[in-house]
PDB file of C-alpha atoms in Angstrom:
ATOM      1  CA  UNK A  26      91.150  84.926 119.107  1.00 49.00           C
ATOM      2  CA  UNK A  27      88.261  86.909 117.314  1.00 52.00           C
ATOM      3  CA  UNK A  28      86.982  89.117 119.581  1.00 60.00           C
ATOM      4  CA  UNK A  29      89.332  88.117 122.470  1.00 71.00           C
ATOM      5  CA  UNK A  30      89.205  91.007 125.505  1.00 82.00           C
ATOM      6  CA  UNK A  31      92.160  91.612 126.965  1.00 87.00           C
ATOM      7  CA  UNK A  32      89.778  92.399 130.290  1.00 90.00           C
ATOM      8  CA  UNK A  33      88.717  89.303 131.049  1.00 92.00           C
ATOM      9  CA  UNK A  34      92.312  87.777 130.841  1.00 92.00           C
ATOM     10  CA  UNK A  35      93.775  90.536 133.291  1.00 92.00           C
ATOM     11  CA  UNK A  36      90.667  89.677 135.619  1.00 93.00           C
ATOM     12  CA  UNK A  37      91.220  85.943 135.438  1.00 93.00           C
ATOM     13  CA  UNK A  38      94.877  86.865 136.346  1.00 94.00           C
ATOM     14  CA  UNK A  39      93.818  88.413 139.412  1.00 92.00           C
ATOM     15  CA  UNK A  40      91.609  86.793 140.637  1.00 93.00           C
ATOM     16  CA  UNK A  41      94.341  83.264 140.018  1.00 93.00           C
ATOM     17  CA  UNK A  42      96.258  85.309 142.391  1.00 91.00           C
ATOM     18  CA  UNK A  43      93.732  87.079 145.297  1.00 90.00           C
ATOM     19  CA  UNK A  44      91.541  83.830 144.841  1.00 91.00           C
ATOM     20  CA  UNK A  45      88.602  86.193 146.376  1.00 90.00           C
ATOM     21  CA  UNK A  46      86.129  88.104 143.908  1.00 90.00           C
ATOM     22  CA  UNK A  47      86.068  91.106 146.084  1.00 88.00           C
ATOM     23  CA  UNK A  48      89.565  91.747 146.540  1.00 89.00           C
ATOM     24  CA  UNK A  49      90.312  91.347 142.818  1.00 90.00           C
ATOM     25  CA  UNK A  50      87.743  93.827 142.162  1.00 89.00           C
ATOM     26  CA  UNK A  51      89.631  96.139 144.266  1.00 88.00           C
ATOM     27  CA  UNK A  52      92.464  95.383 142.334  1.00 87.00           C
ATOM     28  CA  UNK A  53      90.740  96.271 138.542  1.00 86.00           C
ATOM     29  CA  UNK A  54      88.653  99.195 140.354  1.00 83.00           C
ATOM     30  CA  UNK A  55      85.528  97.487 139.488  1.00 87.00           C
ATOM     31  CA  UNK A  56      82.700  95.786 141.287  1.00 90.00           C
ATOM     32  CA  UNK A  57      82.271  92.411 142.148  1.00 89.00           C
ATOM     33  CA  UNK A  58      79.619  91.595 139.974  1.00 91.00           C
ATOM     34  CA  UNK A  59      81.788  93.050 137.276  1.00 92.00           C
ATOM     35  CA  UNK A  60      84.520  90.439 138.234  1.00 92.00           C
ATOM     36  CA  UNK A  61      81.894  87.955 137.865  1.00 92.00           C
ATOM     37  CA  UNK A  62      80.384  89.129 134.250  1.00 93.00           C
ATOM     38  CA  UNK A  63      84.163  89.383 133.352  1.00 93.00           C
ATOM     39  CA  UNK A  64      84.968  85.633 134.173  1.00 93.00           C
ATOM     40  CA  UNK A  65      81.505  84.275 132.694  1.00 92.00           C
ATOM     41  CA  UNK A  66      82.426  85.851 129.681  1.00 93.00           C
ATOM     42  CA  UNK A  67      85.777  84.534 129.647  1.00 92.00           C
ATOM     43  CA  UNK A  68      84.778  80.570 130.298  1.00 92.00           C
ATOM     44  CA  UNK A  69      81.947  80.964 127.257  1.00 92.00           C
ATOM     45  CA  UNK A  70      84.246  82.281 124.913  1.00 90.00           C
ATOM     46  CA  UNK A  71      86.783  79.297 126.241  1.00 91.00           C
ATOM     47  CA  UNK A  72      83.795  76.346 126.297  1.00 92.00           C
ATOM     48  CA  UNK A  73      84.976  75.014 129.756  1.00 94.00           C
ATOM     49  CA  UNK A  74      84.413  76.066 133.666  1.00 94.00           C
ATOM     50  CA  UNK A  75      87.999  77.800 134.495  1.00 94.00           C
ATOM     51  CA  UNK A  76      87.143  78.754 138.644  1.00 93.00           C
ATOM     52  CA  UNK A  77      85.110  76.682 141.297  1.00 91.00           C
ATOM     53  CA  UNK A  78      83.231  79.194 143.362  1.00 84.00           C
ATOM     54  CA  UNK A  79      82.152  78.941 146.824  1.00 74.00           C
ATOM     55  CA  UNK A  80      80.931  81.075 149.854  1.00 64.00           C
ATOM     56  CA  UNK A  81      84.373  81.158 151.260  1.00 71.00           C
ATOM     57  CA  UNK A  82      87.358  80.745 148.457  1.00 80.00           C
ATOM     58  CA  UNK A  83      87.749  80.533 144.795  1.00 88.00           C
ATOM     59  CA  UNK A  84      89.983  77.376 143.243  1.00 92.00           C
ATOM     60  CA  UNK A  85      90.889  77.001 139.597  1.00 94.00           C
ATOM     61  CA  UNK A  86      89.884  73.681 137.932  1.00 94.00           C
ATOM     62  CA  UNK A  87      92.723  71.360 136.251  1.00 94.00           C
ATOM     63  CA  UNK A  88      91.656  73.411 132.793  1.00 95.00           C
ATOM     64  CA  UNK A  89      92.158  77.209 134.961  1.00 92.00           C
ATOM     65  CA  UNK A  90      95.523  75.703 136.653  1.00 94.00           C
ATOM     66  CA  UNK A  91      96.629  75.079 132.626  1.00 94.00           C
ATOM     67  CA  UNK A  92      95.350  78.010 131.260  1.00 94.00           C
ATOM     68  CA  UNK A  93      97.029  80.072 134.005  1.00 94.00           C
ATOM     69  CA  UNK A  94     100.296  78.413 132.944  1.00 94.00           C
ATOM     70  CA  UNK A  95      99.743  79.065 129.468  1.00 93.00           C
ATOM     71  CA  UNK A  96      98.520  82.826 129.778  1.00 92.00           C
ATOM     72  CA  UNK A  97     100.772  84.349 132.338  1.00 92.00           C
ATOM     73  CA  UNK A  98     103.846  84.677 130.013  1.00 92.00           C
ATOM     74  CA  UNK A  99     102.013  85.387 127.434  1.00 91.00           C
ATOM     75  CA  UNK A 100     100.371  88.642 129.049  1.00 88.00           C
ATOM     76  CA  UNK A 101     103.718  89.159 130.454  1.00 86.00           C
ATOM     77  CA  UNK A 102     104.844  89.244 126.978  1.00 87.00           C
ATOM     78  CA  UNK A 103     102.207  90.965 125.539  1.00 85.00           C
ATOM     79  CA  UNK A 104     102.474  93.998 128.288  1.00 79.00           C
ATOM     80  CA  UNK A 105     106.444  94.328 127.815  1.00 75.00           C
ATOM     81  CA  UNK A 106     105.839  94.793 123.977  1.00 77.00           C
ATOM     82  CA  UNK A 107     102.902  97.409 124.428  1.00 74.00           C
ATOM     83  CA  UNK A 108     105.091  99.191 127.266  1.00 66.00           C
ATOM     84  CA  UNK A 109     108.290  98.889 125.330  1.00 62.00           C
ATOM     85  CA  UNK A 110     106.068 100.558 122.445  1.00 69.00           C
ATOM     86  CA  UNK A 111     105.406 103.614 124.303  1.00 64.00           C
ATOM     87  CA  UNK A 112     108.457 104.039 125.980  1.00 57.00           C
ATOM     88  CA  UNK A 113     109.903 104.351 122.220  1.00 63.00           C
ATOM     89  CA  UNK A 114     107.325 106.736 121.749  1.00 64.00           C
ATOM     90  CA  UNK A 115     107.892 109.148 124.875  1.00 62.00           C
ATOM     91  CA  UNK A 116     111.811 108.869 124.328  1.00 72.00           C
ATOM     92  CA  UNK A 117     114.193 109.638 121.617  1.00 79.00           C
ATOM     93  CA  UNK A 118     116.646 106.788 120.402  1.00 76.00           C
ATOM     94  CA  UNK A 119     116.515 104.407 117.724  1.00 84.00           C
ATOM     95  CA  UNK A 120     117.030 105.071 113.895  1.00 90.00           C
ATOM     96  CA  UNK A 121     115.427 108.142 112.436  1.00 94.00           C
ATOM     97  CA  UNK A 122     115.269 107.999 108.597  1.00 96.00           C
ATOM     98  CA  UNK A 123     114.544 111.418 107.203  1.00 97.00           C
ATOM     99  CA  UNK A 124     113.720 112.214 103.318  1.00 96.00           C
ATOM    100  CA  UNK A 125     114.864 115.229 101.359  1.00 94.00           C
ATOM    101  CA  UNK A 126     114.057 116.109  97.986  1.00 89.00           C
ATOM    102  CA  UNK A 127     116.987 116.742  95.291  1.00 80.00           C
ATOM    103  CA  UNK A 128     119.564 117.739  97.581  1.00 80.00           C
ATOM    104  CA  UNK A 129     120.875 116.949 101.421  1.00 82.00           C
ATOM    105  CA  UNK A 130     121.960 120.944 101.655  1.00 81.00           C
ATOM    106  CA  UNK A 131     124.284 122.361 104.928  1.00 83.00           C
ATOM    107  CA  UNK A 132     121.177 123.506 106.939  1.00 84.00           C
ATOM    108  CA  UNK A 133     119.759 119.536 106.651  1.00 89.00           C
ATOM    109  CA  UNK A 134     123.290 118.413 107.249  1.00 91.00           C
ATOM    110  CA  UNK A 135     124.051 120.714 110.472  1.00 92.00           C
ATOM    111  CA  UNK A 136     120.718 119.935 112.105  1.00 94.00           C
ATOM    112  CA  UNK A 137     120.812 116.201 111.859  1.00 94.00           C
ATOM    113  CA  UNK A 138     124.973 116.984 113.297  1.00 93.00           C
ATOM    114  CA  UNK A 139     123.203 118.915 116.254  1.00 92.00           C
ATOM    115  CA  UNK A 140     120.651 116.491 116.928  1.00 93.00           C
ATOM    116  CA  UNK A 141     123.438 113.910 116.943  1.00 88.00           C
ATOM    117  CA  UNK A 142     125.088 115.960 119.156  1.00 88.00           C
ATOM    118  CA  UNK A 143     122.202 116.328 121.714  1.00 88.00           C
ATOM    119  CA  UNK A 144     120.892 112.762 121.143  1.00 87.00           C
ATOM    120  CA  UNK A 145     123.982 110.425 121.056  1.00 85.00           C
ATOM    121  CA  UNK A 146     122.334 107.256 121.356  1.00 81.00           C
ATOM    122  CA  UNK A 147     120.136 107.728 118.143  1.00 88.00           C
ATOM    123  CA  UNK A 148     120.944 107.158 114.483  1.00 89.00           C
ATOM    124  CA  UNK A 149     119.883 108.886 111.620  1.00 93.00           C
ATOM    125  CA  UNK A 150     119.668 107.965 108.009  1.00 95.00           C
ATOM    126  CA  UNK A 151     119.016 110.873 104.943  1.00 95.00           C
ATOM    127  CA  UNK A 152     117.642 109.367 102.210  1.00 95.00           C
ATOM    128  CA  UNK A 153     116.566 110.854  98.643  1.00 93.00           C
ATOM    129  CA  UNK A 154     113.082 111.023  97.811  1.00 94.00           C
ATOM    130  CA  UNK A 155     111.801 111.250  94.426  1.00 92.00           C
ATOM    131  CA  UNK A 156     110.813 115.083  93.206  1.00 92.00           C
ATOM    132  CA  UNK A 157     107.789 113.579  91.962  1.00 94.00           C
ATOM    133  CA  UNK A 158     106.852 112.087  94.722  1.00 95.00           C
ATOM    134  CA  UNK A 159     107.005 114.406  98.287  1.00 96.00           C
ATOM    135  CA  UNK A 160     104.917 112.909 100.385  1.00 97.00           C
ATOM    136  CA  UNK A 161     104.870 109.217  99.417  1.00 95.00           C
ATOM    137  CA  UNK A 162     107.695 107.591 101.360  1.00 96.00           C
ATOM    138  CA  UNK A 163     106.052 109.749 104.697  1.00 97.00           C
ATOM    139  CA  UNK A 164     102.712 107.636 103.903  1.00 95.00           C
ATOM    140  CA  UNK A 165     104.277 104.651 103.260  1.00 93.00           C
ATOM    141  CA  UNK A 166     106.416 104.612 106.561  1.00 94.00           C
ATOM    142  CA  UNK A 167     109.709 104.533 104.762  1.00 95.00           C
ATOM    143  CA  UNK A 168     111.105 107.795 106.469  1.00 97.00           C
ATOM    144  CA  UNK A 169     109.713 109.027 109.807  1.00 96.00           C
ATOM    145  CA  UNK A 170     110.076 112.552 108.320  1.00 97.00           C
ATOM    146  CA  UNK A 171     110.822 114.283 105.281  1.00 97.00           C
ATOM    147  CA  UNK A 172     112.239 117.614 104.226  1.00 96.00           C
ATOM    148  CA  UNK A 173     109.941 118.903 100.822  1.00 96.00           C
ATOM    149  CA  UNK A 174     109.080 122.184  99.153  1.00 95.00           C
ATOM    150  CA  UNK A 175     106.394 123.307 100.159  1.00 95.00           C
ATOM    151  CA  UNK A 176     103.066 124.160  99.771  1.00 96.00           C
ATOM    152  CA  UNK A 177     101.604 121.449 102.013  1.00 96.00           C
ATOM    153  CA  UNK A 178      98.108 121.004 102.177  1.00 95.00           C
ATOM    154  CA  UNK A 179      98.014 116.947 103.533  1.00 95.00           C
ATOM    155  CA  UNK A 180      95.304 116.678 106.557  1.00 92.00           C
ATOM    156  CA  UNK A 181      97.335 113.737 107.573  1.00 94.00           C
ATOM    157  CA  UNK A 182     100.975 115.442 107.706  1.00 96.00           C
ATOM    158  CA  UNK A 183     101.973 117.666 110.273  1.00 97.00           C
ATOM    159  CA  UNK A 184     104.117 120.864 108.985  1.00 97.00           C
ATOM    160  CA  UNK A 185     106.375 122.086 111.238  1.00 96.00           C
ATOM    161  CA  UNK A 186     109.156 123.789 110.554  1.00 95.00           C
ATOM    162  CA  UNK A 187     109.593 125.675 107.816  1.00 93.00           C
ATOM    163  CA  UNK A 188     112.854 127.032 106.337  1.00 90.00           C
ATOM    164  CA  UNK A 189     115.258 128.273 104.013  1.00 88.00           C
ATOM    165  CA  UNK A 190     112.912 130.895 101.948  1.00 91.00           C
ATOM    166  CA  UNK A 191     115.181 131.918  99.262  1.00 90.00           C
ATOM    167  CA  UNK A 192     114.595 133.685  95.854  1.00 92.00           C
ATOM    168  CA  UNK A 193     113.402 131.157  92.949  1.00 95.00           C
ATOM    169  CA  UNK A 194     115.555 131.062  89.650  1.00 96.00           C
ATOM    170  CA  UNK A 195     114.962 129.042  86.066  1.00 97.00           C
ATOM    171  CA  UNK A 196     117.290 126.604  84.605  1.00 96.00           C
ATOM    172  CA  UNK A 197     117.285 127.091  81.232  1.00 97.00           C
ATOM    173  CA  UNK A 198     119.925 125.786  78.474  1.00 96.00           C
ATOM    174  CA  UNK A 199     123.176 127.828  77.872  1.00 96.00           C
ATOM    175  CA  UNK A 200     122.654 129.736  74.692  1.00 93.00           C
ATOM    176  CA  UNK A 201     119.245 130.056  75.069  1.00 95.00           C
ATOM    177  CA  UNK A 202     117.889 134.089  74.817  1.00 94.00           C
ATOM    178  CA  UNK A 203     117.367 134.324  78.696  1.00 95.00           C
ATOM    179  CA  UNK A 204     121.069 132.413  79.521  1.00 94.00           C
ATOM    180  CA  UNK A 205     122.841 135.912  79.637  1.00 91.00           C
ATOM    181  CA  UNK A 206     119.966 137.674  81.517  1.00 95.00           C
ATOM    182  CA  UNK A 207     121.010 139.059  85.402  1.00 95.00           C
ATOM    183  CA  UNK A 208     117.241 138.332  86.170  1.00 96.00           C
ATOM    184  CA  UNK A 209     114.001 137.965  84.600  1.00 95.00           C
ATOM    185  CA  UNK A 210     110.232 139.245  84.926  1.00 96.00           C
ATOM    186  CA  UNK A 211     107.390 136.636  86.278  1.00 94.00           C
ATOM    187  CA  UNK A 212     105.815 138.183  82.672  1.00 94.00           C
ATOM    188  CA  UNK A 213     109.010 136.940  81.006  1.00 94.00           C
ATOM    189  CA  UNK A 214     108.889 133.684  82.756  1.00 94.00           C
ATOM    190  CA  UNK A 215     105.427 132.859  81.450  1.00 93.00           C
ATOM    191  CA  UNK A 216     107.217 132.583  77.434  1.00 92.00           C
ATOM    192  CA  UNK A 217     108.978 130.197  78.892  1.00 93.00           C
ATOM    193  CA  UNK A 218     107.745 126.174  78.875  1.00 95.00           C
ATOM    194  CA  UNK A 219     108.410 124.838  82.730  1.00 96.00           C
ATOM    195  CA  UNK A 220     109.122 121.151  83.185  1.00 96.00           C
ATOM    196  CA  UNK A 221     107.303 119.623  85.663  1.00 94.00           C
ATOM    197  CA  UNK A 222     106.739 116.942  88.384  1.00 95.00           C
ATOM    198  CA  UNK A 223     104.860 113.788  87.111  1.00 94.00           C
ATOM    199  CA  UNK A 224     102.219 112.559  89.430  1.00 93.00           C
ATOM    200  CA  UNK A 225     101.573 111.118  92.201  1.00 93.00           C
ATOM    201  CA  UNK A 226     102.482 114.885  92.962  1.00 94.00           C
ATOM    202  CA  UNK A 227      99.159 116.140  93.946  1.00 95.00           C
ATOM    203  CA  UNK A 228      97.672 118.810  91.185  1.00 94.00           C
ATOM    204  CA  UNK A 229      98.270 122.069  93.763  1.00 95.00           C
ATOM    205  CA  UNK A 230     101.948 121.527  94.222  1.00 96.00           C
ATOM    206  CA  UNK A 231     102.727 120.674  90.938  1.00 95.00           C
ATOM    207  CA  UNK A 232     100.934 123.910  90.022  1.00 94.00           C
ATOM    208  CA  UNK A 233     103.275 125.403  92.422  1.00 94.00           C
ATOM    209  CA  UNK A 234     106.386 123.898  91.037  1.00 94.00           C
ATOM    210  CA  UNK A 235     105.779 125.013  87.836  1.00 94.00           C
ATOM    211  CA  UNK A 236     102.975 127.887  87.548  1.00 92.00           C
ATOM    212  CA  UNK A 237     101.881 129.400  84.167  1.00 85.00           C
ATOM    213  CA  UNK A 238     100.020 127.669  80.854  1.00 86.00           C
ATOM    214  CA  UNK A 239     102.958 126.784  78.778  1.00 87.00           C
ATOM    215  CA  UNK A 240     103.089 122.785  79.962  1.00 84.00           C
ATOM    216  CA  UNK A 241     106.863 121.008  79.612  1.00 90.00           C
ATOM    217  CA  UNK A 242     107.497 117.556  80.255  1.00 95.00           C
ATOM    218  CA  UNK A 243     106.887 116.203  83.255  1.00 95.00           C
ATOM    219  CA  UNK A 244     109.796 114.305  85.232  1.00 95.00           C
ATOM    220  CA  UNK A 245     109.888 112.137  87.888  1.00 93.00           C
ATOM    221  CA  UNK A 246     113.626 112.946  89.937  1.00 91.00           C
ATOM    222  CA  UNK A 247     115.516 116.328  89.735  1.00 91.00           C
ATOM    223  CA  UNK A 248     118.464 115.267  87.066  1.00 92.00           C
ATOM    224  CA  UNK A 249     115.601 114.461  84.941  1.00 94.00           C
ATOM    225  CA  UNK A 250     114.726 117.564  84.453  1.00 94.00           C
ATOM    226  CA  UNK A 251     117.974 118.871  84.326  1.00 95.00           C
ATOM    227  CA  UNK A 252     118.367 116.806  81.532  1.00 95.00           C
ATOM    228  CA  UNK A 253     115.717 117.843  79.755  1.00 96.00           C
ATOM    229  CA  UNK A 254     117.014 121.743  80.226  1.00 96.00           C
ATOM    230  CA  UNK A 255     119.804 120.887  78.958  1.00 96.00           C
ATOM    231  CA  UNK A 256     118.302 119.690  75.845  1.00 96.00           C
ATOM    232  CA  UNK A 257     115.747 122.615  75.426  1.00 95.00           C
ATOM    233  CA  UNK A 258     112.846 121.482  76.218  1.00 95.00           C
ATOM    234  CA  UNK A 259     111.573 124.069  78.989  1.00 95.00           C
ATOM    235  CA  UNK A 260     112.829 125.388  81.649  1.00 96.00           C
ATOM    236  CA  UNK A 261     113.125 124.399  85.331  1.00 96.00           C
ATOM    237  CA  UNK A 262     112.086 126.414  88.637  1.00 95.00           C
ATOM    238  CA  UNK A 263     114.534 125.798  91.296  1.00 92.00           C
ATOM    239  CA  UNK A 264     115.676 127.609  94.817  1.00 87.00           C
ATOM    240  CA  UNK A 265     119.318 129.325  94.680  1.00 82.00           C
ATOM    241  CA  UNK A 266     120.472 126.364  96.946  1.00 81.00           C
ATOM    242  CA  UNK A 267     119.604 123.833  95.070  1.00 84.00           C
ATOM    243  CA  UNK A 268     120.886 125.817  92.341  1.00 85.00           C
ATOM    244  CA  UNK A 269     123.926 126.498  93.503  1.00 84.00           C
ATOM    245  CA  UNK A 270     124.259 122.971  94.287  1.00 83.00           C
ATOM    246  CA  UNK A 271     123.436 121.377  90.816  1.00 84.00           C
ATOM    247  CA  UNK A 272     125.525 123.369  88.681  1.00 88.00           C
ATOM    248  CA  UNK A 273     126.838 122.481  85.176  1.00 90.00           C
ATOM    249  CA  UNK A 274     128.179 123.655  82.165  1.00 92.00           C
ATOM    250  CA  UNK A 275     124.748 123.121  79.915  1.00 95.00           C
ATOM    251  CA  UNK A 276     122.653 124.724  81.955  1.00 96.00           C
ATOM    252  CA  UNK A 277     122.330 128.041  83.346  1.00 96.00           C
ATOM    253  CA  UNK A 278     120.246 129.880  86.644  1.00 96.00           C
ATOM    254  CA  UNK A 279     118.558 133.117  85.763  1.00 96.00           C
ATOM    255  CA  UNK A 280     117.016 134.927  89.238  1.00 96.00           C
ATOM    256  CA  UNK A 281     113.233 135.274  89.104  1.00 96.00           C
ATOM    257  CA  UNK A 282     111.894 139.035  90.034  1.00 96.00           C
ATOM    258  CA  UNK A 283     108.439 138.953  91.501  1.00 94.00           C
ATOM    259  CA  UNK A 284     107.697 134.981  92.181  1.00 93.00           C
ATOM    260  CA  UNK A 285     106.844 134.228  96.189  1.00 93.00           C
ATOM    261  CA  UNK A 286     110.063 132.486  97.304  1.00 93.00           C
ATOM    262  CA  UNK A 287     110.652 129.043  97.490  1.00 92.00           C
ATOM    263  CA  UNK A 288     109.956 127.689 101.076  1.00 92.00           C
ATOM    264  CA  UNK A 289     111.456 123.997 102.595  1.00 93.00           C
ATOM    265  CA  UNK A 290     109.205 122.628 104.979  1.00 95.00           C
ATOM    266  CA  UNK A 291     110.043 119.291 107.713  1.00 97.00           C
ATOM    267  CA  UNK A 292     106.860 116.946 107.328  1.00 98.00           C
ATOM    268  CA  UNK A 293     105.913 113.748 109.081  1.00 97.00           C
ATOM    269  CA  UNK A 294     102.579 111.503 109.282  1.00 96.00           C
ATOM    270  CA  UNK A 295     100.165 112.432 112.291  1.00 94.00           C
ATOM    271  CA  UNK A 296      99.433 108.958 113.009  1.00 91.00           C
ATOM    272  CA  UNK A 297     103.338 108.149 113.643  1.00 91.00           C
ATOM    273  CA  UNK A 298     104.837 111.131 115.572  1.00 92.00           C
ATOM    274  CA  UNK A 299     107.140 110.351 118.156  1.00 90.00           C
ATOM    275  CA  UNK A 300     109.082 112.109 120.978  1.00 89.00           C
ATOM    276  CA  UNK A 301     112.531 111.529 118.576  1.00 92.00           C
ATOM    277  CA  UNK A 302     110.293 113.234 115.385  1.00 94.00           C
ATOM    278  CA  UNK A 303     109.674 115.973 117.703  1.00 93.00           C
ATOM    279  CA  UNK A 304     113.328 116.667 118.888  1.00 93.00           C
ATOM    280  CA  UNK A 305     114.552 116.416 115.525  1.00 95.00           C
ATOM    281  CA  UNK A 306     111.904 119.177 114.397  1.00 96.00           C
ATOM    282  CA  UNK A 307     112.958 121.120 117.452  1.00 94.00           C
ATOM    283  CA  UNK A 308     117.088 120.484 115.903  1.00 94.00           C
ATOM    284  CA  UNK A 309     115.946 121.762 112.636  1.00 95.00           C
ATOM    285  CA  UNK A 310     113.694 124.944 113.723  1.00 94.00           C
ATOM    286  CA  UNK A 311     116.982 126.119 116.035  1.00 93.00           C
ATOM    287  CA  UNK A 312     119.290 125.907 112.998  1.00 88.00           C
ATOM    288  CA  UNK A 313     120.232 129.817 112.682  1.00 78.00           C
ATOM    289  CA  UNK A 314     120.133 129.653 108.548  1.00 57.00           C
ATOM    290  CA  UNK A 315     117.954 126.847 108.439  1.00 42.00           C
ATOM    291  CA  UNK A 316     114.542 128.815 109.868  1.00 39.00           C
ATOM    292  CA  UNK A 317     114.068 132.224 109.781  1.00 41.00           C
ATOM    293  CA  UNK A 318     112.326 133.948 113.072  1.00 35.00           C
ATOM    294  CA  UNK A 319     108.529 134.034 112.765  1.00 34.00           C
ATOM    295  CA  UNK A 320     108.313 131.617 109.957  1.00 37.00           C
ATOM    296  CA  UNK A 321     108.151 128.148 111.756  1.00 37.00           C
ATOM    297  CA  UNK A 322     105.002 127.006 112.907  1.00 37.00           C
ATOM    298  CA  UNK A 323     102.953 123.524 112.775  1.00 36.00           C
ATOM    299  CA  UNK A 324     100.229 122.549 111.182  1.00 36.00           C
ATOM    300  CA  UNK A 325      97.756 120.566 113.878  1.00 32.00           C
TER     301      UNK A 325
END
């Protein structure tokens, strides 16, 4: 099989059916002598003589009559699979497994109910990503796209859209000084020790995640740094959704005046886009709470 050229098989092909050089180089839109150098390069690679030539026709030899038997339905095969390959590609169907970080919130939730909705014959599957982790299980082809805080800054993800921009708050423990605070400074933040993501985070969103030089522990998932709130070692930056989502009665959310807001972005790999990543993107961006006007756009 090493270098094996799919070429010469398709002109062997032919040419077992026209039996005439020129007409099967009609066939490939190539010359005749390229029909030829095709062939010759076929029966070296094989070791054996595979057509009889003549002035008038073209007959395969006992090893070409076998070989032909052998070969056509396995190119037949071969050409289904590539052709079923891009028809999954153009369309939308199948299972599409999307990623979120920390929490699937209602704007996740309604899009993947209107894509449903639009798309009937496709499943979807949300599955939780680490908070360490946010671009991992894209790499790794376990999710075809993934919902993650942004900044991202990966040549080979594609951004699109991006969504739910919502002031940042800090967990802290109840009873701390800041617990009974209706909001505090970015100043006042910075006296306060941020947990943050472990790698493989890369170094610019973890910076992100958790700006300013007083270093807390570093966590890989979401309760685990919940946890650690709640047992006073730092605080932890999180949007009002997910906020409002994980509340509890040793911890406390204190608005942040003065931070850029927290942003949600929809990433996939560019090597594996398909037509059903695309309409899902398109599901998300429409969502009236889910992407504010202006603000979705795609990296490329």
């Amino acid at each position: 099989m090493a270098g094996l050229e799919t070429r010469e098989l398709e002109c062997f092909l032919v040419l077992a059916e026209e039996r005439h050089f020129g007409r099967t180089g009609e066939r490939l839109f190539v010359s005749q002598s390229r029909v030829s150098q095709l062939l010759r390069s076929l029966e070296r690679r094989i070791g054996a003589t595979l057509v009889h030539r003549t002035s008038r026709r073209v007959t395969l030899t006992p090893l070409g009559e076998r070989f032909l038997a052998d070969l056509r339905p396995a190119y037949d095969a071969l050409a289904a699979a590539v052709e079923g390959a891009r028809a999954a590609a153009r369309g939308v169907g199948g299972t599409l497994r999307v990623g979120f970080q920390g929490t699937a919130d209602a704007r996740l939730v309604r899009a993947v109910t209107a894509f449903h909705a639009a798309h009937p014959g496709c499943e979807t599957e949300l599955v939780e990503i680490p908070f360490a982790d946010p671009f991992g299980a894209v790499r790794d082809g376990l999710v075809d796209a993934s919902v993650v805080l942004l900044p991202v800054e990966e040549r080979d993800l594609v951004l699109g859209p991006v969504f739910s921009l919502r002031q940042q708050t800090v967990a802290v423990r109840a009873g701390h000084p800041f617990a009974g605070r209706p909001a505090l400074t970015v100043a006042e933040l910075a006296a306060v020790p941020l947990v943050r993501p472990a790698p493989p985070a890369p170094a610019y969103w973890r910076a992100v995640q958790a700006p300013g030089d007083l270093p807390g522990p570093e966590v890989t998932t979401l309760q685990e740094g919940l946890s650690l709130v709640a047992a006073g070692r730092g605080g932890l930056l999180l949007c009002r959704p997910t906020a409002d989502h994980h509340r509890r009665e040793d911890v406390v959310f204190v608005p942040v005046d003065g931070l850029p807001e927290s942003a949600l972005g929809l990433v996939w790999h560019r090597d594996r886009e398909t037509e059903t990543v695309r309409a899902f993107a398109r599901a998300v961006a429409a969502e009236p709470d889910g992407a504010r006007e202006g603000v979705s756009r795609t990296r490329r």
